[in-house]
Tab-separated table of C-alpha atoms in Angstrom:
chain	number	residue	atom	x	y	z
A	8	MET	CA	89.345	78.250	130.199
A	9	SER	CA	87.411	76.607	127.325
A	10	ASP	CA	88.456	73.259	125.803
A	11	LEU	CA	89.431	75.087	122.587
A	12	SER	CA	91.636	77.538	124.474
A	13	SER	CA	93.235	74.693	126.463
A	14	ALA	CA	93.989	72.776	123.280
A	15	GLN	CA	95.442	75.871	121.631
A	16	SER	CA	97.593	76.525	124.708
A	17	SER	CA	98.940	72.943	124.707
A	18	VAL	CA	99.767	73.020	121.005
A	19	LYS	CA	101.400	76.433	121.334
A	20	GLN	CA	103.598	75.243	124.219
A	21	ALA	CA	104.720	72.293	122.107
A	22	THR	CA	105.655	74.495	119.146
A	23	LEU	CA	107.614	76.863	121.384
A	24	GLN	CA	109.846	73.930	122.402
A	25	GLN	CA	110.598	72.754	118.859
A	26	PRO	CA	114.240	72.307	117.793
A	27	ILE	CA	115.814	75.034	115.672
A	28	TRP	CA	115.825	72.974	112.472
A	29	ARG	CA	112.056	72.446	112.667
A	30	ASN	CA	111.461	76.168	113.191
A	31	ALA	CA	113.709	76.913	110.207
A	32	LEU	CA	111.833	74.432	108.013
A	33	ALA	CA	108.491	75.868	109.144
A	34	GLY	CA	109.779	79.375	108.371
A	35	LEU	CA	110.683	78.330	104.835
A	36	GLN	CA	107.179	76.927	104.459
A	37	MET	CA	105.614	80.207	105.622
A	38	LEU	CA	107.667	82.137	103.058
A	39	PHE	CA	106.552	79.637	100.409
A	40	VAL	CA	102.907	80.326	101.301
A	41	ALA	CA	103.347	84.116	101.107
A	42	PHE	CA	105.661	84.083	98.113
A	43	GLY	CA	103.181	84.307	95.237
A	44	ALA	CA	101.426	87.453	96.425
A	45	LEU	CA	104.658	88.905	97.804
A	46	VAL	CA	106.393	89.103	94.422
A	47	LEU	CA	103.286	89.697	92.293
A	48	MET	CA	102.634	93.180	93.686
A	49	PRO	CA	106.083	94.619	92.786
A	50	LEU	CA	105.896	93.025	89.335
A	51	ILE	CA	102.613	94.872	88.690
A	52	THR	CA	103.884	98.246	89.899
A	53	GLY	CA	107.330	98.087	88.302
A	54	LEU	CA	109.238	97.629	91.559
A	55	ASP	CA	112.128	95.201	91.920
A	56	PRO	CA	110.818	91.874	93.329
A	57	SER	CA	114.209	91.295	94.957
A	58	VAL	CA	113.797	94.551	96.878
A	59	ALA	CA	110.289	93.428	97.869
A	60	LEU	CA	111.723	90.182	99.245
A	61	PHE	CA	114.400	92.085	101.163
A	62	THR	CA	111.998	94.646	102.647
A	63	ALA	CA	109.464	91.938	103.534
A	64	GLY	CA	112.184	90.201	105.510
A	65	ILE	CA	113.475	93.385	107.140
A	66	GLY	CA	109.911	94.553	107.832
A	67	THR	CA	109.017	91.281	109.530
A	68	LEU	CA	112.140	91.453	111.705
A	69	ILE	CA	111.249	95.024	112.704
A	70	PHE	CA	107.663	94.022	113.483
A	71	GLN	CA	108.786	91.095	115.627
A	72	LEU	CA	111.276	93.314	117.471
A	73	ILE	CA	108.669	95.983	118.272
A	74	THR	CA	106.019	93.428	119.279
A	75	LYS	CA	108.542	91.517	121.424
A	76	GLN	CA	108.196	88.329	119.338
A	77	THR	CA	104.676	87.630	120.539
A	78	VAL	CA	102.613	87.665	117.310
A	79	PRO	CA	103.146	84.988	114.598
A	80	ILE	CA	102.862	87.371	111.646
A	81	PHE	CA	104.813	87.765	108.404
A	82	LEU	CA	104.683	91.147	106.652
A	83	ALA	CA	104.837	91.514	102.872
A	84	SER	CA	103.643	93.557	99.877
A	85	SER	CA	100.246	95.262	100.236
A	86	PHE	CA	97.905	95.146	97.212
A	87	VAL	CA	95.868	98.076	98.541
A	88	PHE	CA	98.546	100.493	97.339
A	89	ILE	CA	98.817	99.234	93.730
A	90	ALA	CA	96.719	101.930	92.038
A	91	PRO	CA	98.080	104.837	94.149
A	92	ILE	CA	101.667	103.704	93.528
A	93	ALA	CA	101.045	103.400	89.783
A	94	TYR	CA	99.549	106.905	89.654
A	95	SER	CA	102.318	108.380	91.812
A	96	VAL	CA	105.052	106.820	89.673
A	97	GLN	CA	103.411	108.088	86.488
A	98	THR	CA	102.870	111.598	87.881
A	99	TRP	CA	105.845	112.300	90.146
A	100	GLY	CA	108.293	109.449	89.534
A	101	MET	CA	109.361	106.356	91.474
A	102	ALA	CA	111.507	108.215	94.031
A	103	ALA	CA	108.647	110.577	94.938
A	104	ALA	CA	106.275	107.611	95.231
A	105	MET	CA	108.669	106.017	97.724
A	106	GLY	CA	108.802	109.272	99.687
A	107	SER	CA	105.018	109.364	99.928
A	108	LEU	CA	104.957	105.729	101.083
A	109	PHE	CA	107.500	106.561	103.780
A	110	VAL	CA	105.131	109.196	105.155
A	111	SER	CA	102.234	106.719	104.852
A	112	GLY	CA	104.083	104.477	107.266
A	113	LEU	CA	104.223	107.396	109.679
A	114	VAL	CA	100.402	107.511	109.546
A	115	TYR	CA	100.438	104.082	111.196
A	116	VAL	CA	102.876	105.417	113.785
A	117	ALA	CA	100.597	108.387	114.527
A	118	ILE	CA	97.551	106.119	114.842
A	119	ALA	CA	99.558	103.822	117.123
A	120	ALA	CA	100.305	106.785	119.381
A	121	LEU	CA	96.623	107.749	119.470
A	122	VAL	CA	95.631	104.164	120.287
A	123	ALA	CA	98.158	104.095	123.129
A	124	ILE	CA	96.681	107.317	124.525
A	125	ARG	CA	92.961	107.027	123.756
A	126	GLY	CA	92.255	103.374	122.953
A	127	THR	CA	90.678	101.998	119.757
A	128	GLY	CA	87.237	103.603	120.014
A	129	PHE	CA	88.115	106.681	117.955
A	130	LEU	CA	89.258	104.467	115.052
A	131	HIS	CA	85.859	102.876	114.734
A	132	ARG	CA	84.120	106.224	114.970
A	133	LEU	CA	86.366	107.710	112.303
A	134	MET	CA	86.100	104.747	109.933
A	135	PRO	CA	83.247	102.359	110.750
A	136	PRO	CA	82.325	99.514	108.337
A	137	VAL	CA	80.136	101.831	106.245
A	138	VAL	CA	83.332	103.745	105.416
A	139	THR	CA	85.987	101.014	105.201
A	140	GLY	CA	83.750	98.626	103.234
A	141	PRO	CA	83.173	100.790	100.130
A	142	ILE	CA	86.758	102.125	100.189
A	143	ILE	CA	88.149	98.588	99.960
A	144	MET	CA	85.528	97.696	97.333
A	145	ALA	CA	86.612	100.709	95.274
A	146	ILE	CA	90.240	99.601	95.526
A	147	GLY	CA	89.452	96.183	94.051
A	148	LEU	CA	86.982	97.330	91.398
A	149	GLY	CA	89.172	100.251	90.376
A	150	LEU	CA	91.994	97.809	89.618
A	151	ALA	CA	89.781	95.504	87.527
A	152	PRO	CA	90.655	97.100	84.134
A	153	ILE	CA	94.358	96.477	84.785
A	154	ALA	CA	93.722	92.768	85.345
A	155	VAL	CA	91.525	92.431	82.256
A	156	ASN	CA	93.962	94.305	80.010
A	157	MET	CA	96.868	92.136	81.127
A	158	ALA	CA	94.804	88.961	80.740
A	159	MET	CA	94.119	89.942	77.110
A	160	GLY	CA	97.808	90.462	76.391
A	161	LYS	CA	97.939	94.230	76.762
A	162	SER	CA	99.846	96.527	79.086
A	163	GLY	CA	98.109	97.404	82.337
A	164	ASP	CA	96.753	100.682	80.946
A	165	GLY	CA	95.649	98.996	77.716
A	166	ALA	CA	97.799	101.287	75.570
A	167	ALA	CA	100.048	98.591	74.086
A	168	GLU	CA	99.398	95.072	72.800
A	169	LEU	CA	102.161	92.830	74.142
A	170	PHE	CA	100.989	89.391	72.998
A	171	PRO	CA	98.377	87.978	70.567
A	172	TYR	CA	94.843	88.078	71.950
A	173	THR	CA	93.955	84.380	71.546
A	174	ASP	CA	97.245	83.106	72.972
A	175	SER	CA	96.929	85.521	75.883
A	176	LEU	CA	93.439	84.295	76.760
A	177	ILE	CA	94.588	80.665	76.749
A	178	VAL	CA	97.468	81.502	79.091
A	179	SER	CA	95.542	83.832	81.412
A	180	MET	CA	92.555	81.491	81.748
A	181	SER	CA	94.889	78.550	82.440
A	182	ALA	CA	96.457	80.542	85.279
A	183	LEU	CA	93.064	81.697	86.583
A	184	ILE	CA	91.399	78.269	86.458
A	185	THR	CA	94.376	76.630	88.168
A	186	THR	CA	94.294	79.241	90.923
A	187	LEU	CA	90.543	78.762	91.395
A	188	LEU	CA	90.794	74.969	91.522
A	189	VAL	CA	93.681	74.910	93.999
A	190	ALA	CA	91.991	77.520	96.221
A	191	THR	CA	88.692	75.619	96.336
A	192	LEU	CA	89.665	71.955	95.938
A	193	GLY	CA	93.228	71.858	97.273
A	194	LYS	CA	93.980	69.940	100.462
A	195	GLY	CA	96.277	70.815	103.340
A	196	ILE	CA	99.155	73.167	102.651
A	197	PHE	CA	98.467	73.109	98.903
A	198	ARG	CA	95.229	75.001	99.460
A	199	LEU	CA	97.315	77.889	100.798
A	200	ILE	CA	99.431	78.325	97.648
A	201	PRO	CA	96.881	78.870	94.845
A	202	ILE	CA	98.763	81.884	93.476
A	203	MET	CA	102.018	79.970	93.127
A	204	ALA	CA	100.187	77.092	91.450
A	205	GLY	CA	98.493	79.483	89.031
A	206	VAL	CA	101.763	81.224	88.186
A	207	LEU	CA	103.501	77.891	87.593
A	208	VAL	CA	100.828	76.517	85.233
A	209	GLY	CA	100.429	79.868	83.481
A	210	TYR	CA	104.196	80.169	83.036
A	211	ILE	CA	104.395	76.688	81.506
A	212	MET	CA	101.562	77.522	79.096
A	213	ALA	CA	103.214	80.839	78.219
A	214	SER	CA	106.478	79.020	77.500
A	215	ILE	CA	104.659	76.646	75.154
A	216	MET	CA	103.106	79.671	73.411
A	217	GLY	CA	106.528	81.267	72.961
A	218	MET	CA	105.865	84.192	75.310
A	219	VAL	CA	108.824	83.583	77.635
A	220	SER	CA	112.414	84.618	76.973
A	221	THR	CA	115.061	83.404	79.419
A	222	ASP	CA	118.005	85.211	77.817
A	223	ALA	CA	118.085	87.777	80.631
A	224	VAL	CA	118.267	84.989	83.220
A	225	ALA	CA	121.161	83.302	81.421
A	226	ASN	CA	123.068	86.583	81.150
A	227	SER	CA	122.551	87.700	84.750
A	228	GLU	CA	124.906	87.144	87.679
A	229	TRP	CA	124.055	84.567	90.300
A	230	PHE	CA	124.309	87.046	93.155
A	231	ALA	CA	123.833	90.819	93.170
A	232	ILE	CA	122.620	93.665	95.369
A	233	PRO	CA	118.915	94.432	94.779
A	234	ASN	CA	118.014	97.656	92.965
A	235	PHE	CA	117.398	99.860	96.000
A	236	ILE	CA	115.859	103.317	95.422
A	237	THR	CA	116.470	106.457	97.465
A	238	PRO	CA	113.156	108.254	98.126
A	239	GLU	CA	112.429	111.894	97.350
A	240	PHE	CA	109.849	113.937	99.219
A	241	ASN	CA	107.278	115.682	97.042
A	242	LEU	CA	104.468	117.452	98.917
A	243	ALA	CA	101.849	116.759	96.241
A	244	ALA	CA	102.715	113.050	96.169
A	245	ILE	CA	102.597	112.871	99.966
A	246	LEU	CA	99.200	114.577	100.201
A	247	PHE	CA	97.883	112.218	97.526
A	248	MET	CA	99.065	109.092	99.363
A	249	LEU	CA	98.125	110.003	102.948
A	250	PRO	CA	94.379	109.184	102.752
A	251	VAL	CA	95.180	105.805	101.200
A	252	ALA	CA	97.089	104.744	104.317
A	253	ILE	CA	94.130	105.144	106.667
A	254	ALA	CA	91.972	102.228	105.451
A	255	PRO	CA	94.767	99.604	105.668
A	256	ALA	CA	95.568	100.854	109.166
A	257	ILE	CA	91.969	100.186	110.197
A	258	GLU	CA	92.059	96.794	108.456
A	259	HIS	CA	95.160	95.988	110.513
A	260	VAL	CA	92.945	95.826	113.614
A	261	GLY	CA	90.858	93.050	112.070
A	262	ASP	CA	93.993	91.185	110.992
A	263	ILE	CA	95.367	91.210	114.533
A	264	LEU	CA	92.066	89.970	115.956
A	265	ALA	CA	91.984	87.246	113.296
A	266	ILE	CA	95.421	85.858	114.170
A	267	GLY	CA	94.444	86.106	117.835
A	268	SER	CA	91.379	83.948	117.194
A	269	VAL	CA	93.684	81.328	115.646
A	270	THR	CA	96.254	81.243	118.470
A	271	GLY	CA	93.820	81.835	121.340
A	272	LYS	CA	95.553	85.029	122.503
A	273	ASP	CA	94.374	88.630	122.740
A	274	TYR	CA	97.122	90.573	120.996
A	275	THR	CA	95.267	93.853	121.487
A	276	LYS	CA	96.331	93.581	125.142
A	277	GLU	CA	99.737	91.907	124.851
A	278	PRO	CA	101.792	93.260	123.140
A	279	GLY	CA	98.987	95.778	122.511
A	280	LEU	CA	97.430	97.148	119.338
A	281	HIS	CA	99.627	100.234	119.588
A	282	ARG	CA	102.714	98.037	119.258
A	283	THR	CA	101.404	96.031	116.292
A	284	LEU	CA	100.404	99.233	114.482
A	285	LEU	CA	103.781	100.751	115.285
A	286	GLY	CA	105.567	97.672	113.965
A	287	ASP	CA	103.548	97.720	110.739
A	288	GLY	CA	104.160	101.441	110.270
A	289	VAL	CA	107.901	101.363	110.906
A	290	ALA	CA	108.192	98.351	108.580
A	291	THR	CA	106.349	100.223	105.807
A	292	SER	CA	108.472	103.361	106.199
A	293	THR	CA	111.662	101.295	106.228
A	294	ALA	CA	110.573	99.488	103.057
A	295	ALA	CA	109.957	102.824	101.329
A	296	LEU	CA	113.429	104.066	102.299
A	297	LEU	CA	114.852	101.125	100.348
A	298	GLY	CA	112.495	101.292	97.367
A	299	GLY	CA	110.190	98.466	98.446
A	300	PRO	CA	106.379	98.235	98.553
A	301	PRO	CA	104.416	98.967	101.743
A	302	ASN	CA	103.925	96.011	104.061
A	303	THR	CA	100.820	94.352	105.415
A	304	THR	CA	99.881	91.199	107.310
A	305	TYR	CA	99.114	88.206	105.073
A	306	SER	CA	95.938	86.165	105.510
A	307	GLU	CA	97.641	83.286	103.646
A	308	VAL	CA	100.209	83.049	106.432
A	309	THR	CA	97.483	83.286	109.079
A	310	GLY	CA	95.782	80.363	107.349
A	311	ALA	CA	99.042	78.414	107.357
A	312	VAL	CA	99.486	79.086	111.079
A	313	MET	CA	95.963	77.772	111.702
A	314	LEU	CA	96.532	74.678	109.540
A	315	THR	CA	99.978	73.711	110.863
A	316	LYS	CA	99.432	74.898	114.457
A	317	MET	CA	102.870	76.538	114.271
A	318	PHE	CA	102.254	79.382	116.737
A	319	ASN	CA	105.885	80.216	117.544
A	320	PRO	CA	106.732	83.778	116.346
A	321	ARG	CA	110.361	82.677	115.911
A	322	ILE	CA	109.195	80.785	112.830
A	323	MET	CA	108.452	84.151	111.203
A	324	LEU	CA	112.003	85.260	112.003
A	325	TRP	CA	113.263	82.321	109.961
A	326	ALA	CA	110.865	83.187	107.124
A	327	ALA	CA	112.190	86.754	107.193
A	328	CYS	CA	115.817	85.603	107.075
A	329	PHE	CA	115.138	83.302	104.118
A	330	ALA	CA	113.443	86.197	102.270
A	331	ILE	CA	116.470	88.453	102.867
A	332	VAL	CA	118.919	85.823	101.597
A	333	LEU	CA	116.775	85.080	98.533
A	334	ALA	CA	116.725	88.792	97.670
A	335	PHE	CA	120.429	88.642	96.786
A	336	VAL	CA	120.039	85.741	94.332
A	337	ALA	CA	120.023	87.829	91.153
A	338	LYS	CA	119.021	85.057	88.752
A	339	PHE	CA	115.941	84.407	90.846
A	340	GLY	CA	114.837	88.045	90.708
A	341	VAL	CA	115.424	88.246	86.951
A	342	ALA	CA	113.487	85.002	86.422
A	343	LEU	CA	110.478	86.505	88.196
A	344	GLN	CA	110.520	89.423	85.782
A	345	THR	CA	110.155	87.042	82.812
A	346	ILE	CA	106.604	86.141	83.883
A	347	PRO	CA	104.414	87.397	80.984
A	348	ALA	CA	101.568	89.857	81.526
A	349	PRO	CA	98.788	87.337	80.641
A	350	VAL	CA	99.912	85.025	83.461
A	351	MET	CA	99.682	87.829	86.010
A	352	GLY	CA	96.466	89.149	84.461
A	353	GLY	CA	94.666	85.843	84.919
A	354	ILE	CA	95.568	85.679	88.592
A	355	LEU	CA	94.862	89.369	89.178
A	356	ILE	CA	91.275	88.883	87.992
A	357	LEU	CA	90.767	86.764	91.094
A	358	LEU	CA	92.926	88.845	93.428
A	359	PHE	CA	91.373	92.199	92.595
A	360	GLY	CA	87.909	90.669	92.715
A	361	SER	CA	88.775	89.248	96.120
A	362	ILE	CA	89.723	92.706	97.386
A	363	ALA	CA	86.289	93.973	96.344
A	364	GLY	CA	84.776	90.909	98.015
A	365	VAL	CA	86.518	91.758	101.292
A	366	GLY	CA	84.899	95.191	101.190
A	367	MET	CA	81.489	93.664	100.547
A	368	ASN	CA	82.029	91.215	103.393
A	369	ILE	CA	82.765	94.077	105.783
A	370	LEU	CA	79.369	95.590	104.990
A	371	VAL	CA	77.562	92.243	105.245
A	372	LYS	CA	79.156	91.083	108.500
A	373	ALA	CA	78.563	94.465	110.127
A	374	GLN	CA	74.936	94.291	108.903
A	375	VAL	CA	75.117	97.724	107.291
A	376	ASP	CA	71.559	98.552	106.237
A	377	LEU	CA	71.648	100.086	102.742
A	378	SER	CA	67.952	100.918	102.935
A	379	ASP	CA	69.055	103.571	105.425
A	380	GLN	CA	69.589	106.746	103.404
A	381	ARG	CA	72.685	107.796	105.343
A	382	ASN	CA	74.439	104.496	104.704
A	383	LEU	CA	73.358	104.440	101.064
A	384	VAL	CA	74.694	107.955	100.468
A	385	ILE	CA	78.094	107.135	101.977
A	386	VAL	CA	78.511	103.819	100.146
A	387	SER	CA	77.258	104.949	96.739
A	388	THR	CA	79.178	108.233	96.678
A	389	THR	CA	82.382	106.540	97.824
A	390	LEU	CA	82.129	103.837	95.154
A	391	VAL	CA	81.477	106.209	92.257
A	392	PHE	CA	84.205	108.642	93.330
A	393	GLY	CA	86.680	105.769	93.717
A	394	ILE	CA	85.864	103.828	90.546
A	395	GLY	CA	84.648	106.541	88.195
A	396	GLY	CA	87.849	108.562	88.010
A	397	MET	CA	86.596	111.661	89.839
A	398	ALA	CA	89.398	114.177	90.389
A	399	MET	CA	89.517	117.455	92.303
A	400	GLY	CA	92.342	119.965	92.174
A	401	ASN	CA	94.431	121.795	89.619
A	402	ALA	CA	97.445	121.207	87.401
A	403	ASP	CA	99.834	121.310	90.370
A	404	PHE	CA	97.936	118.965	92.670
A	405	SER	CA	94.758	116.922	92.537
A	406	LEU	CA	93.079	114.215	94.566
A	407	GLN	CA	91.529	111.308	92.732
A	408	GLY	CA	90.751	107.617	93.002
A	409	ILE	CA	91.183	106.015	96.417
A	410	SER	CA	92.673	109.145	97.980
A	411	LEU	CA	89.627	111.208	97.074
A	412	CYS	CA	86.990	108.602	97.840
A	413	GLY	CA	88.620	107.864	101.202
A	414	LEU	CA	88.443	111.503	102.267
A	415	VAL	CA	84.887	111.814	100.950
A	416	ALA	CA	83.759	108.718	102.874
A	417	ILE	CA	85.313	109.950	106.124
A	418	ALA	CA	83.843	113.435	105.673
A	419	LEU	CA	80.344	112.115	104.942
A	420	ASN	CA	80.497	109.819	107.963
A	421	LEU	CA	81.505	112.691	110.243
A	422	LEU	CA	79.096	115.256	108.809
A	423	LEU	CA	75.899	113.281	108.221
A	424	PRO	CA	73.809	112.803	111.391
A	425	GLN	CA	73.684	109.295	112.850
A	426	THR	CA	70.749	107.458	114.359
A	427	LYS	CA	70.903	106.429	118.015
A	428	ALA	CA	71.226	102.777	116.985
A	429	GLU	CA	74.282	103.576	114.862
A	430	GLU	CA	75.894	105.526	117.684
A	431	ALA	CA	75.307	102.611	120.065
A	432	SER	CA	76.853	100.104	117.663
A	433	LEU	CA	80.026	102.167	117.446
A	434	GLY	CA	80.438	101.827	121.163
A	435	HIS	CA	81.184	98.107	120.879
A	436	PRO	CA	83.577	97.723	117.956
A	437	GLN	CA	85.528	94.909	119.582
A	438	ALA	CA	82.461	92.711	119.938
A	439	ILE	CA	81.392	93.441	116.380
A	440	THR	CA	84.815	92.549	114.964
A	441	GLU	CA	85.077	89.377	117.033
A	442	ASN	CA	81.630	88.342	115.849
A	443	LYS	CA	82.759	88.894	112.253
A	444	ILE	CA	85.785	86.658	112.791
A	445	GLU	CA	83.704	83.969	114.489
A	446	GLN	CA	81.169	83.937	111.639
A	447	SER	CA	83.871	83.857	108.955
A	448	SER	CA	85.563	80.858	110.578
A	449	VAL	CA	82.407	78.716	110.575
């Protein structure tokens, strides 16, 4: 065993023997780290942030149960689904959007079953980096207009002006600059909460500018049941959402390898990738049944685990319990909804850009050669279909945005002939992914 692995094992053993109060305090800290992104996603899509807190907690408990409390992961709102949720809500309504997200969770379950039967090789053949990279880039770049509109004081679609332009820019840039500075210059645990810092400074500036009204907070009850939504199942909405679920499922593999590189354990073997995928999928479907956003693993929490060396999965159980309790504090949920659009817009400029950056990084780390015509065709077509608003279908049903570009990317990858070098590289996806993690940690 290497010195690094021995050190990780010693630290892990120490954290497993911590008293309950220390685990509880560490769990509260993990929730604090994830909190900014957790509540921002539902605020953008019109979901109840209290429901998002509740389903993040329930989802994490489900994940830990299915994975036998072996992986120190906290699940919370996924930004990948923002644009598809917004379109689904606008087209078919919130209940139908929740129904489609429930089925999306079942996609994870189906992939988990395939992984249990056939291993992970087919995943990398279906969606190699040349496919997942541009899809994730299209997700981030396609959301860019929403961030810019909100930063300028408009609604997400730009149709309505909510606040004066100059005041909005001052507020949004204050939030953005604070987030950038904390992310790049912050030390210790503070470096892991740039979103919360940006929201706090932006909110203070917005209050000074007269953009914040706290009347709703004063008039609300202290405790209340979150606004749960019963899903409806609309075939068109389901077919629209299904392709969107595939890319995050593939990304899940990288997330599990990343947390494994931090703790020194191979979670693809124990509890097994099929169990982690199953846990993520069941958590997402459960969230949709309650009206919450789909769940995903959080890199912020992975970073906190690495920084604090808190490897005990029971810590995430405490974080989940705190999230569930907080969901019933009505004044807290109402206060979150008073955050003005310019504050969120400033932070979303960075977040959506970061999503696009993740997609670019996938291509770079996998050394995808864009001078190769096959790769160039897949990447360029996927990007334009995803960002340009291409739609195919009729008045009853159409595919567009991420759903369409995801299917197009997969189809092109399967139909266009590969070189022998490309076929060989697909035979060693584990080594490629581990190399990506090793390079990114340097």
